[in-house]
PDB file of C-alpha atoms in Angstrom:
ATOM      1  CA  ASN A 658     -13.033 -75.628  48.835  1.00  0.00           C
ATOM      2  CA  LEU A 659     -11.032 -77.299  45.952  1.00  0.00           C
ATOM      3  CA  LEU A 660     -14.111 -79.277  44.236  1.00  0.00           C
ATOM      4  CA  GLU A 661     -15.784 -75.752  44.205  1.00  0.00           C
ATOM      5  CA  ASP A 662     -13.049 -74.118  42.895  1.00  0.00           C
ATOM      6  CA  LEU A 663     -12.622 -76.862  39.947  1.00  0.00           C
ATOM      7  CA  LYS A 664     -16.442 -76.744  39.323  1.00  0.00           C
ATOM      8  CA  HIS A 665     -15.868 -73.230  38.266  1.00  0.00           C
ATOM      9  CA  ARG A 666     -13.028 -73.532  35.402  1.00  0.00           C
ATOM     10  CA  ASP A 667     -13.802 -73.114  32.121  1.00  0.00           C
ATOM     11  CA  PHE A 668     -12.889 -76.460  30.653  1.00  0.00           C
ATOM     12  CA  THR A 669     -12.322 -79.908  31.806  1.00  0.00           C
ATOM     13  CA  ILE A 670      -8.865 -79.963  30.530  1.00  0.00           C
ATOM     14  CA  ASN A 671      -7.689 -77.173  32.710  1.00  0.00           C
ATOM     15  CA  ALA A 672      -9.967 -78.241  36.018  1.00  0.00           C
ATOM     16  CA  LEU A 673      -6.983 -80.507  37.029  1.00  0.00           C
ATOM     17  CA  ALA A 674      -5.160 -79.965  40.370  1.00  0.00           C
ATOM     18  CA  TRP A 675      -2.347 -81.678  42.117  1.00  0.00           C
ATOM     19  CA  ARG A 676      -1.264 -81.783  45.629  1.00  0.00           C
ATOM     20  CA  GLU A 677       2.546 -82.732  46.800  1.00  0.00           C
ATOM     21  CA  GLY A 678       2.495 -86.659  47.436  1.00  0.00           C
ATOM     22  CA  GLU A 679      -0.900 -87.222  45.643  1.00  0.00           C
ATOM     23  CA  GLU A 680      -1.953 -88.221  42.058  1.00  0.00           C
ATOM     24  CA  VAL A 681      -3.525 -85.482  40.110  1.00  0.00           C
ATOM     25  CA  ILE A 682      -6.856 -84.557  41.118  1.00  0.00           C
ATOM     26  CA  ASP A 683      -9.095 -84.573  38.197  1.00  0.00           C
ATOM     27  CA  CYS A 684     -13.138 -84.678  39.045  1.00  0.00           C
ATOM     28  CA  PHE A 685     -14.054 -83.898  35.819  1.00  0.00           C
ATOM     29  CA  ASN A 686     -12.037 -86.426  33.355  1.00  0.00           C
ATOM     30  CA  GLY A 687      -9.895 -83.662  32.236  1.00  0.00           C
ATOM     31  CA  LEU A 688      -6.973 -86.320  31.992  1.00  0.00           C
ATOM     32  CA  GLU A 689      -9.193 -88.550  29.516  1.00  0.00           C
ATOM     33  CA  ASP A 690     -10.289 -85.392  27.452  1.00  0.00           C
ATOM     34  CA  ILE A 691      -6.482 -84.400  26.820  1.00  0.00           C
ATOM     35  CA  LYS A 692      -5.953 -88.291  25.848  1.00  0.00           C
ATOM     36  CA  GLN A 693      -8.959 -87.685  23.658  1.00  0.00           C
ATOM     37  CA  LYS A 694      -8.127 -84.139  22.215  1.00  0.00           C
ATOM     38  CA  ILE A 695     -11.276 -82.503  23.385  1.00  0.00           C
ATOM     39  CA  ILE A 696     -12.226 -79.401  24.755  1.00  0.00           C
ATOM     40  CA  ARG A 697     -15.534 -79.687  27.049  1.00  0.00           C
ATOM     41  CA  GLY A 698     -17.167 -77.320  29.479  1.00  0.00           C
ATOM     42  CA  VAL A 699     -16.933 -78.353  33.183  1.00  0.00           C
ATOM     43  CA  GLU A 700     -20.148 -79.438  34.159  1.00  0.00           C
ATOM     44  CA  ASP A 701     -22.591 -77.316  32.307  1.00  0.00           C
ATOM     45  CA  PRO A 702     -20.919 -75.494  29.411  1.00  0.00           C
ATOM     46  CA  VAL A 703     -23.591 -72.690  29.643  1.00  0.00           C
ATOM     47  CA  GLU A 704     -23.035 -71.800  33.321  1.00  0.00           C
ATOM     48  CA  ARG A 705     -19.504 -71.573  32.474  1.00  0.00           C
ATOM     49  CA  ILE A 706     -19.782 -69.276  29.309  1.00  0.00           C
ATOM     50  CA  LYS A 707     -22.227 -67.113  31.724  1.00  0.00           C
ATOM     51  CA  GLU A 708     -19.746 -66.649  34.221  1.00  0.00           C
ATOM     52  CA  ASP A 709     -17.346 -65.734  31.664  1.00  0.00           C
ATOM     53  CA  PRO A 710     -18.449 -65.212  28.149  1.00  0.00           C
ATOM     54  CA  LEU A 711     -14.718 -64.910  26.610  1.00  0.00           C
ATOM     55  CA  ARG A 712     -14.655 -68.826  27.123  1.00  0.00           C
ATOM     56  CA  MET A 713     -16.502 -68.981  23.946  1.00  0.00           C
ATOM     57  CA  LEU A 714     -13.205 -67.420  22.469  1.00  0.00           C
ATOM     58  CA  ARG A 715     -10.925 -69.314  24.495  1.00  0.00           C
ATOM     59  CA  ALA A 716     -12.402 -72.802  23.399  1.00  0.00           C
ATOM     60  CA  ILE A 717     -11.885 -71.897  19.725  1.00  0.00           C
ATOM     61  CA  ARG A 718      -7.969 -70.634  20.653  1.00  0.00           C
ATOM     62  CA  LEU A 719      -7.379 -73.610  22.508  1.00  0.00           C
ATOM     63  CA  ALA A 720      -9.103 -75.725  19.890  1.00  0.00           C
ATOM     64  CA  CYS A 721      -6.586 -74.216  17.417  1.00  0.00           C
ATOM     65  CA  GLU A 722      -3.839 -74.066  19.297  1.00  0.00           C
ATOM     66  CA  LEU A 723      -3.697 -77.683  20.248  1.00  0.00           C
ATOM     67  CA  ASP A 724      -5.709 -79.285  17.726  1.00  0.00           C
ATOM     68  CA  PHE A 725      -8.559 -80.147  19.802  1.00  0.00           C
ATOM     69  CA  LYS A 726     -11.791 -80.770  18.787  1.00  0.00           C
ATOM     70  CA  ILE A 727     -15.056 -78.716  20.686  1.00  0.00           C
ATOM     71  CA  GLU A 728     -17.403 -81.350  22.099  1.00  0.00           C
ATOM     72  CA  LYS A 729     -21.153 -80.866  20.972  1.00  0.00           C
ATOM     73  CA  ALA A 730     -22.327 -79.568  24.125  1.00  0.00           C
ATOM     74  CA  THR A 731     -19.863 -76.825  24.332  1.00  0.00           C
ATOM     75  CA  LEU A 732     -20.285 -75.912  20.632  1.00  0.00           C
ATOM     76  CA  ARG A 733     -24.103 -75.601  21.048  1.00  0.00           C
ATOM     77  CA  ALA A 734     -23.422 -73.553  24.241  1.00  0.00           C
ATOM     78  CA  ILE A 735     -21.395 -71.292  22.332  1.00  0.00           C
ATOM     79  CA  GLU A 736     -23.680 -70.914  19.427  1.00  0.00           C
ATOM     80  CA  GLU A 737     -26.673 -70.157  21.798  1.00  0.00           C
ATOM     81  CA  ASN A 738     -24.363 -67.656  23.789  1.00  0.00           C
ATOM     82  CA  SER A 739     -22.742 -65.956  21.177  1.00  0.00           C
ATOM     83  CA  PRO A 740     -24.171 -62.205  21.703  1.00  0.00           C
ATOM     84  CA  LEU A 741     -22.748 -62.433  25.263  1.00  0.00           C
ATOM     85  CA  ILE A 742     -19.828 -62.008  23.928  1.00  0.00           C
ATOM     86  CA  GLU A 743     -20.910 -57.919  23.659  1.00  0.00           C
ATOM     87  CA  LYS A 744     -20.289 -58.042  27.244  1.00  0.00           C
ATOM     88  CA  VAL A 745     -16.527 -59.065  27.029  1.00  0.00           C
ATOM     89  CA  SER A 746     -13.830 -55.982  26.633  1.00  0.00           C
ATOM     90  CA  MET A 747     -12.478 -55.354  23.511  1.00  0.00           C
ATOM     91  CA  GLU A 748      -9.016 -56.153  24.897  1.00  0.00           C
ATOM     92  CA  ARG A 749      -9.699 -59.523  26.265  1.00  0.00           C
ATOM     93  CA  ILE A 750     -11.434 -60.347  22.880  1.00  0.00           C
ATOM     94  CA  ARG A 751      -8.179 -59.153  20.971  1.00  0.00           C
ATOM     95  CA  ASP A 752      -5.789 -61.237  22.949  1.00  0.00           C
ATOM     96  CA  GLU A 753      -7.800 -64.478  22.262  1.00  0.00           C
ATOM     97  CA  PHE A 754      -8.411 -63.231  18.590  1.00  0.00           C
ATOM     98  CA  THR A 755      -4.516 -62.857  17.870  1.00  0.00           C
ATOM     99  CA  LYS A 756      -4.139 -66.271  19.487  1.00  0.00           C
ATOM    100  CA  ILE A 757      -6.009 -67.898  16.903  1.00  0.00           C
ATOM    101  CA  LEU A 758      -5.071 -65.553  14.149  1.00  0.00           C
ATOM    102  CA  LEU A 759      -1.373 -66.955  14.845  1.00  0.00           C
ATOM    103  CA  SER A 760      -2.397 -70.358  15.537  1.00  0.00           C
ATOM    104  CA  ASN A 761      -1.345 -73.455  13.260  1.00  0.00           C
ATOM    105  CA  PHE A 762      -5.329 -74.054  12.633  1.00  0.00           C
ATOM    106  CA  LEU A 763      -6.704 -70.464  12.110  1.00  0.00           C
ATOM    107  CA  ARG A 764      -8.929 -71.270   9.424  1.00  0.00           C
ATOM    108  CA  ARG A 765     -10.605 -74.141  11.736  1.00  0.00           C
ATOM    109  CA  GLY A 766     -10.670 -71.054  14.231  1.00  0.00           C
ATOM    110  CA  PHE A 767     -12.519 -68.512  11.705  1.00  0.00           C
ATOM    111  CA  LYS A 768     -14.736 -71.001  10.371  1.00  0.00           C
ATOM    112  CA  LEU A 769     -15.891 -71.833  14.171  1.00  0.00           C
ATOM    113  CA  LEU A 770     -16.244 -68.103  14.903  1.00  0.00           C
ATOM    114  CA  TYR A 771     -18.334 -67.831  11.675  1.00  0.00           C
ATOM    115  CA  ARG A 772     -20.373 -70.779  12.203  1.00  0.00           C
ATOM    116  CA  LEU A 773     -21.102 -70.465  15.912  1.00  0.00           C
ATOM    117  CA  GLY A 774     -22.292 -66.805  15.454  1.00  0.00           C
ATOM    118  CA  LEU A 775     -19.133 -64.970  17.045  1.00  0.00           C
ATOM    119  CA  LEU A 776     -17.322 -63.577  14.135  1.00  0.00           C
ATOM    120  CA  ARG A 777     -20.485 -61.198  13.494  1.00  0.00           C
ATOM    121  CA  PHE A 778     -19.719 -59.659  16.657  1.00  0.00           C
ATOM    122  CA  ILE A 779     -16.115 -58.953  16.824  1.00  0.00           C
ATOM    123  CA  MET A 780     -15.535 -58.547  13.190  1.00  0.00           C
ATOM    124  CA  PRO A 781     -18.701 -58.220  11.316  1.00  0.00           C
ATOM    125  CA  GLU A 782     -16.748 -57.072   7.761  1.00  0.00           C
ATOM    126  CA  LEU A 783     -15.066 -60.196   7.959  1.00  0.00           C
ATOM    127  CA  GLN A 784     -18.643 -62.097   8.242  1.00  0.00           C
ATOM    128  CA  LYS A 785     -20.093 -60.387   5.547  1.00  0.00           C
ATOM    129  CA  CYS A 786     -17.550 -62.012   3.155  1.00  0.00           C
ATOM    130  CA  ALA A 787     -19.023 -65.536   3.449  1.00  0.00           C
ATOM    131  CA  GLY A 788     -21.193 -66.090   0.607  1.00  0.00           C
ATOM    132  CA  ILE A 789     -19.794 -63.513  -2.042  1.00  0.00           C
ATOM    133  CA  TYR A 790     -18.024 -65.898  -4.922  1.00  0.00           C
ATOM    134  CA  ARG A 791     -15.628 -64.753  -7.787  1.00  0.00           C
ATOM    135  CA  GLU A 792     -14.662 -66.323 -10.988  1.00  0.00           C
ATOM    136  CA  ASN A 793     -11.548 -66.811 -10.027  1.00  0.00           C
ATOM    137  CA  PHE A 794     -11.844 -68.460  -6.837  1.00  0.00           C
ATOM    138  CA  TRP A 795     -11.717 -72.108  -6.549  1.00  0.00           C
ATOM    139  CA  GLU A 796     -14.903 -74.151  -7.236  1.00  0.00           C
ATOM    140  CA  GLY A 797     -17.240 -73.492  -4.123  1.00  0.00           C
ATOM    141  CA  GLU A 798     -14.964 -71.137  -2.327  1.00  0.00           C
ATOM    142  CA  ASP A 799     -16.445 -67.879  -1.425  1.00  0.00           C
ATOM    143  CA  LEU A 800     -14.485 -64.677  -0.317  1.00  0.00           C
ATOM    144  CA  LEU A 801     -14.256 -65.777   3.387  1.00  0.00           C
ATOM    145  CA  GLU A 802     -12.545 -69.328   2.600  1.00  0.00           C
ATOM    146  CA  HIS A 803     -10.714 -67.269   0.053  1.00  0.00           C
ATOM    147  CA  ILE A 804      -9.159 -64.820   2.522  1.00  0.00           C
ATOM    148  CA  LEU A 805      -8.477 -67.433   5.137  1.00  0.00           C
ATOM    149  CA  ASP A 806      -6.792 -69.439   2.750  1.00  0.00           C
ATOM    150  CA  MET A 807      -4.206 -66.215   1.995  1.00  0.00           C
ATOM    151  CA  VAL A 808      -3.666 -65.612   5.626  1.00  0.00           C
ATOM    152  CA  ALA A 809      -3.016 -69.172   6.626  1.00  0.00           C
ATOM    153  CA  SER A 810      -0.427 -69.459   3.947  1.00  0.00           C
ATOM    154  CA  LEU A 811       1.724 -66.993   5.538  1.00  0.00           C
ATOM    155  CA  PRO A 812       4.248 -67.276   8.392  1.00  0.00           C
ATOM    156  CA  PRO A 813       2.491 -66.716  11.925  1.00  0.00           C
ATOM    157  CA  ASP A 814       3.721 -62.928  12.022  1.00  0.00           C
ATOM    158  CA  LEU A 815       0.994 -60.827  13.234  1.00  0.00           C
ATOM    159  CA  ASN A 816       1.799 -57.886  11.400  1.00  0.00           C
ATOM    160  CA  LEU A 817       1.857 -59.555   8.164  1.00  0.00           C
ATOM    161  CA  ARG A 818      -1.447 -61.860   8.879  1.00  0.00           C
ATOM    162  CA  LEU A 819      -3.524 -59.066  10.206  1.00  0.00           C
ATOM    163  CA  SER A 820      -2.656 -57.037   7.182  1.00  0.00           C
ATOM    164  CA  VAL A 821      -3.595 -59.378   4.632  1.00  0.00           C
ATOM    165  CA  LEU A 822      -6.411 -59.850   6.398  1.00  0.00           C
ATOM    166  CA  LEU A 823      -7.472 -56.293   6.670  1.00  0.00           C
ATOM    167  CA  TYR A 824      -6.684 -55.673   3.425  1.00  0.00           C
ATOM    168  CA  ASN A 825      -8.891 -58.358   1.824  1.00  0.00           C
ATOM    169  CA  ILE A 826     -11.706 -57.358   3.863  1.00  0.00           C
ATOM    170  CA  LYS A 827     -11.244 -53.927   2.740  1.00  0.00           C
ATOM    171  CA  SER A 828     -11.182 -55.045  -1.100  1.00  0.00           C
ATOM    172  CA  ILE A 829     -14.914 -56.056  -0.495  1.00  0.00           C
ATOM    173  CA  SER A 830     -15.780 -52.231  -0.566  1.00  0.00           C
ATOM    174  CA  HIS A 831     -13.583 -51.850  -3.822  1.00  0.00           C
ATOM    175  CA  LEU A 832     -14.929 -54.750  -6.124  1.00  0.00           C
ATOM    176  CA  ASP A 833     -15.215 -53.384  -9.818  1.00  0.00           C
ATOM    177  CA  GLU A 834     -18.876 -53.627 -10.914  1.00  0.00           C
ATOM    178  CA  LYS A 835     -17.874 -55.127 -14.207  1.00  0.00           C
ATOM    179  CA  GLU A 836     -16.440 -57.984 -12.562  1.00  0.00           C
ATOM    180  CA  GLU A 837     -18.559 -60.842 -11.993  1.00  0.00           C
ATOM    181  CA  ILE A 838     -19.631 -61.681  -8.215  1.00  0.00           C
ATOM    182  CA  VAL A 839     -22.095 -63.896  -7.133  1.00  0.00           C
ATOM    183  CA  VAL A 840     -23.623 -63.096  -3.680  1.00  0.00           C
ATOM    184  CA  LYS A 841     -25.411 -66.466  -2.477  1.00  0.00           C
TER     185      LYS A 841
END
């Protein structure tokens, strides 16, 4: 049954079908969400996430790749279910994480990962950089934002971006005790 199949797609924008000789079959307003640049879970976003928790990362990745926004109910479902990401294989997480890292809007992606509680499960070392301030950072900028600014300024080369990301995370463990560091 086509409708049953479409009900279990992750987002309205990819719950579309086409039959030869017919127009696009759009049971969940996916075409309108494409026009509005919105990522929205099909019917109940909590249920879609429970079917496959990787959908939480996929929503963020699509928002970063397409410059879309994630609608509020889907954001809330991700935040409330973020611990489910631990059930997903590291290979699948790596693939989505890599696509976020290489996107044009990686700062937005990592801020969403942080805000929605996913970063603490997939890269806890980067999570620890939030709330650490140094004198030479821009006003109000913490170490997490500083690292994201550096990585986002690089060309979309995986080795380069990952190297800078990991190097700067490692630097937190080697901070000079004499240096002015404020943890908020």
